[in-house]
Structure formats: C-alpha cells, structure tokens
C-alpha cells in the first residue's frame, strides 16, 4: 500500500488526501527524515507509480476526486489529474470490464453499467476545457476544509 492509497482504503475515496499529505510533509520535516522526500514528486505522490494505478475502481476514484466538476472533497481539484485517473480507468475497464453480475451495483453513486459512459463523457468535457472554473472550486474547497479543521 502506498501513501496515496491510504485515504482511499480508509474512506473509499480521497477525502482527507491533502490533509494526510500535509501531515506527511510535517513528519518528514520534524523527524528530519529527508530521505522520505523521494516518495514525493513535485510535493505530491505520483499517481502513475502508486499502488492504485492498476486498479480500475481506484483509478476511477482518482479521476472523480480530482475532477473540477464533482463535489467530492479532499484533494485539490485538478483537470490534468482527473484526466489521468479517468483515462487509466478507461484503459483498465476496456481490458477487464465489470462482471455482468455487478453491473447493477453502484460505485460512488453511479451504476457500474454506466461508469464507462460517465468516464467517456468526463474525458471529453475535460479535454474541451470544460470545468476550468473548478480550479476556483478547489480553492474554495480547501478554504472550507481549513475552516472545518479550525472548527469555524
């Protein structure tokens, strides 16, 4: 399990991702464990080298939680990260679709039968540049998360 997968396994999504990343940075600094910085790439954990990268549900979650047009809270909204997650989930689902007996069950409120279409729609929208205002929503989410942590 990589650090990137901790909030996924605890919460079923990436709620708390940014908070946990901040705590890791603090721990590295306080413990003078600079060698752990090799786990970080540009101050974030790299999706493509994480344990979640080869899992269709986890990759879908990465896209969903980073998508500027979704309500999931946790990481900063980021169009490129959302695309990475959705595109990887698309690849994995093409190679290994959900079994027929699971198509009516839901994941993150979406029937598994509908997940491939949802992914295709979001990829197309993000590639067209729709949802860029979500970067502001990401900032608003961070501010709301900060207020909640402070108890305001």
mmCIF file of C-alpha atoms in Angstrom:
data_model
loop_
_atom_site.group_PDB
_atom_site.id
_atom_site.type_symbol
_atom_site.label_atom_id
_atom_site.label_comp_id
_atom_site.label_asym_id
_atom_site.label_seq_id
_atom_site.Cartn_x
_atom_site.Cartn_y
_atom_site.Cartn_z
ATOM 1 C CA UNK A 1 0.000 0.000 0.000
ATOM 2 C CA UNK A 2 1.391 3.400 -0.930
ATOM 3 C CA UNK A 3 0.688 6.612 0.948
ATOM 4 C CA UNK A 4 -1.555 7.729 -1.902
ATOM 5 C CA UNK A 5 -3.848 4.777 -1.255
ATOM 6 C CA UNK A 6 -4.320 5.350 2.490
ATOM 7 C CA UNK A 7 -7.333 7.707 2.250
ATOM 8 C CA UNK A 8 -8.800 5.512 -0.491
ATOM 9 C CA UNK A 9 -8.706 2.429 1.706
ATOM 10 C CA UNK A 10 -9.905 4.270 4.806
ATOM 11 C CA UNK A 11 -12.690 6.331 3.222
ATOM 12 C CA UNK A 12 -13.374 4.620 -0.091
ATOM 13 C CA UNK A 13 -12.233 7.804 -1.826
ATOM 14 C CA UNK A 14 -9.702 10.570 -1.462
ATOM 15 C CA UNK A 15 -11.385 12.550 1.305
ATOM 16 C CA UNK A 16 -8.594 13.815 3.535
ATOM 17 C CA UNK A 17 -5.878 13.292 0.903
ATOM 18 C CA UNK A 18 -4.490 16.824 1.137
ATOM 19 C CA UNK A 19 -4.618 16.786 4.936
ATOM 20 C CA UNK A 20 -2.723 13.490 5.110
ATOM 21 C CA UNK A 21 -0.159 14.763 2.623
ATOM 22 C CA UNK A 22 0.407 17.850 4.798
ATOM 23 C CA UNK A 23 0.884 15.623 7.859
ATOM 24 C CA UNK A 24 3.427 13.514 5.993
ATOM 25 C CA UNK A 25 5.391 16.617 4.977
ATOM 26 C CA UNK A 26 5.371 17.783 8.606
ATOM 27 C CA UNK A 27 6.526 14.369 9.830
ATOM 28 C CA UNK A 28 9.365 14.321 7.289
ATOM 29 C CA UNK A 29 10.490 17.776 8.435
ATOM 30 C CA UNK A 30 10.130 17.169 12.202
ATOM 31 C CA UNK A 31 11.770 13.746 12.106
ATOM 32 C CA UNK A 32 14.482 15.040 9.771
ATOM 33 C CA UNK A 33 13.636 12.111 7.501
ATOM 34 C CA UNK A 34 14.560 13.870 4.278
ATOM 35 C CA UNK A 35 15.167 10.530 2.583
ATOM 36 C CA UNK A 36 11.368 10.102 2.534
ATOM 37 C CA UNK A 37 11.091 13.056 0.175
ATOM 38 C CA UNK A 38 11.930 10.612 -2.608
ATOM 39 C CA UNK A 39 8.337 9.396 -2.234
ATOM 40 C CA UNK A 40 7.161 12.822 -3.315
ATOM 41 C CA UNK A 41 7.342 14.149 -6.851
ATOM 42 C CA UNK A 42 6.803 17.901 -7.072
ATOM 43 C CA UNK A 43 5.462 17.819 -3.498
ATOM 44 C CA UNK A 44 2.762 15.252 -4.320
ATOM 45 C CA UNK A 45 2.583 11.498 -4.582
ATOM 46 C CA UNK A 46 2.703 10.373 -8.176
ATOM 47 C CA UNK A 47 -0.452 8.545 -9.302
ATOM 48 C CA UNK A 48 1.307 6.509 -12.002
ATOM 49 C CA UNK A 49 3.760 4.970 -9.530
ATOM 50 C CA UNK A 50 1.176 4.322 -6.821
ATOM 51 C CA UNK A 51 -0.463 1.054 -5.835
ATOM 52 C CA UNK A 52 -3.845 2.345 -7.041
ATOM 53 C CA UNK A 53 -2.744 2.879 -10.660
ATOM 54 C CA UNK A 54 -3.549 -0.652 -11.823
ATOM 55 C CA UNK A 55 -6.984 -0.853 -10.222
ATOM 56 C CA UNK A 56 -9.951 0.298 -12.328
ATOM 57 C CA UNK A 57 -12.064 1.423 -9.364
ATOM 58 C CA UNK A 58 -9.194 3.244 -7.669
ATOM 59 C CA UNK A 59 -8.172 4.956 -10.918
ATOM 60 C CA UNK A 60 -11.784 5.997 -11.458
ATOM 61 C CA UNK A 61 -11.829 7.396 -7.914
ATOM 62 C CA UNK A 62 -8.639 9.370 -8.644
ATOM 63 C CA UNK A 63 -10.333 10.956 -11.641
ATOM 64 C CA UNK A 64 -13.580 11.592 -9.795
ATOM 65 C CA UNK A 65 -11.999 13.203 -6.729
ATOM 66 C CA UNK A 66 -9.761 15.475 -8.822
ATOM 67 C CA UNK A 67 -12.466 16.412 -11.345
ATOM 68 C CA UNK A 68 -13.234 20.149 -11.091
ATOM 69 C CA UNK A 69 -16.915 19.450 -11.769
ATOM 70 C CA UNK A 70 -17.546 16.945 -8.976
ATOM 71 C CA UNK A 71 -18.488 17.559 -5.379
ATOM 72 C CA UNK A 72 -16.035 15.081 -3.825
ATOM 73 C CA UNK A 73 -13.807 16.817 -1.317
ATOM 74 C CA UNK A 74 -10.254 16.006 -0.366
ATOM 75 C CA UNK A 75 -7.550 16.736 -2.906
ATOM 76 C CA UNK A 76 -7.245 19.980 -4.815
ATOM 77 C CA UNK A 77 -9.339 19.872 -7.978
ATOM 78 C CA UNK A 78 -7.091 19.446 -10.998
ATOM 79 C CA UNK A 79 -8.141 18.864 -14.604
ATOM 80 C CA UNK A 80 -4.970 17.009 -15.613
ATOM 81 C CA UNK A 81 -5.062 14.680 -12.610
ATOM 82 C CA UNK A 82 -8.740 13.982 -13.248
ATOM 83 C CA UNK A 83 -7.940 13.116 -16.860
ATOM 84 C CA UNK A 84 -5.110 10.811 -15.750
ATOM 85 C CA UNK A 85 -7.434 8.891 -13.461
ATOM 86 C CA UNK A 86 -10.306 8.692 -15.926
ATOM 87 C CA UNK A 87 -8.067 7.692 -18.830
ATOM 88 C CA UNK A 88 -6.384 4.971 -16.783
ATOM 89 C CA UNK A 89 -9.771 3.673 -15.594
ATOM 90 C CA UNK A 90 -10.938 3.682 -19.217
ATOM 91 C CA UNK A 91 -7.920 1.565 -20.241
ATOM 92 C CA UNK A 92 -8.417 -0.878 -17.391
ATOM 93 C CA UNK A 93 -12.167 -1.196 -17.981
ATOM 94 C CA UNK A 94 -11.593 -1.837 -21.682
ATOM 95 C CA UNK A 95 -9.234 -4.676 -20.819
ATOM 96 C CA UNK A 96 -11.313 -6.003 -17.925
ATOM 97 C CA UNK A 97 -14.952 -4.781 -17.768
ATOM 98 C CA UNK A 98 -17.097 -5.167 -14.695
ATOM 99 C CA UNK A 99 -18.620 -8.663 -14.494
ATOM 100 C CA UNK A 100 -22.241 -8.944 -15.647
ATOM 101 C CA UNK A 101 -23.421 -9.820 -12.134
ATOM 102 C CA UNK A 102 -22.046 -6.478 -10.821
ATOM 103 C CA UNK A 103 -23.472 -4.122 -13.446
ATOM 104 C CA UNK A 104 -26.434 -3.012 -11.333
ATOM 105 C CA UNK A 105 -24.365 -2.290 -8.218
ATOM 106 C CA UNK A 106 -23.156 1.259 -7.697
ATOM 107 C CA UNK A 107 -19.806 2.822 -7.123
ATOM 108 C CA UNK A 108 -19.687 6.418 -5.913
ATOM 109 C CA UNK A 109 -23.398 6.695 -6.717
ATOM 110 C CA UNK A 110 -23.026 5.545 -10.340
ATOM 111 C CA UNK A 111 -24.224 2.164 -11.583
ATOM 112 C CA UNK A 112 -21.239 0.150 -12.777
ATOM 113 C CA UNK A 113 -23.085 -0.362 -16.066
ATOM 114 C CA UNK A 114 -22.919 3.441 -16.549
ATOM 115 C CA UNK A 115 -19.331 4.023 -15.398
ATOM 116 C CA UNK A 116 -17.696 3.657 -18.860
ATOM 117 C CA UNK A 117 -20.113 6.210 -20.377
ATOM 118 C CA UNK A 118 -19.617 8.539 -17.412
ATOM 119 C CA UNK A 119 -15.844 8.300 -17.868
ATOM 120 C CA UNK A 120 -16.072 8.942 -21.619
ATOM 121 C CA UNK A 121 -18.292 11.985 -21.035
ATOM 122 C CA UNK A 122 -15.963 13.447 -18.400
ATOM 123 C CA UNK A 123 -12.846 12.842 -20.519
ATOM 124 C CA UNK A 124 -14.453 14.621 -23.479
ATOM 125 C CA UNK A 125 -15.567 17.560 -21.310
ATOM 126 C CA UNK A 126 -12.190 17.925 -19.613
ATOM 127 C CA UNK A 127 -10.334 17.743 -22.923
ATOM 128 C CA UNK A 128 -12.562 20.527 -24.276
ATOM 129 C CA UNK A 129 -11.555 22.581 -21.279
ATOM 130 C CA UNK A 130 -14.921 22.492 -19.563
ATOM 131 C CA UNK A 131 -14.770 22.736 -15.821
ATOM 132 C CA UNK A 132 -11.755 25.016 -15.555
ATOM 133 C CA UNK A 133 -13.725 27.097 -13.100
ATOM 134 C CA UNK A 134 -13.342 24.057 -10.885
ATOM 135 C CA UNK A 135 -9.828 25.201 -10.067
ATOM 136 C CA UNK A 136 -11.534 28.010 -8.143
ATOM 137 C CA UNK A 137 -13.892 25.490 -6.590
ATOM 138 C CA UNK A 138 -10.804 23.547 -5.495
ATOM 139 C CA UNK A 139 -9.557 26.674 -3.741
ATOM 140 C CA UNK A 140 -12.980 27.148 -2.156
ATOM 141 C CA UNK A 141 -12.964 23.506 -1.013
ATOM 142 C CA UNK A 142 -9.519 23.980 0.569
ATOM 143 C CA UNK A 143 -10.721 27.094 2.378
ATOM 144 C CA UNK A 144 -13.851 25.266 3.619
ATOM 145 C CA UNK A 145 -11.704 22.301 4.746
ATOM 146 C CA UNK A 146 -9.395 24.688 6.614
ATOM 147 C CA UNK A 147 -12.379 26.335 8.339
ATOM 148 C CA UNK A 148 -13.781 22.927 9.318
ATOM 149 C CA UNK A 149 -10.416 21.853 10.752
ATOM 150 C CA UNK A 150 -10.294 25.056 12.812
ATOM 151 C CA UNK A 151 -13.864 24.465 13.984
ATOM 152 C CA UNK A 152 -15.329 27.599 12.346
#
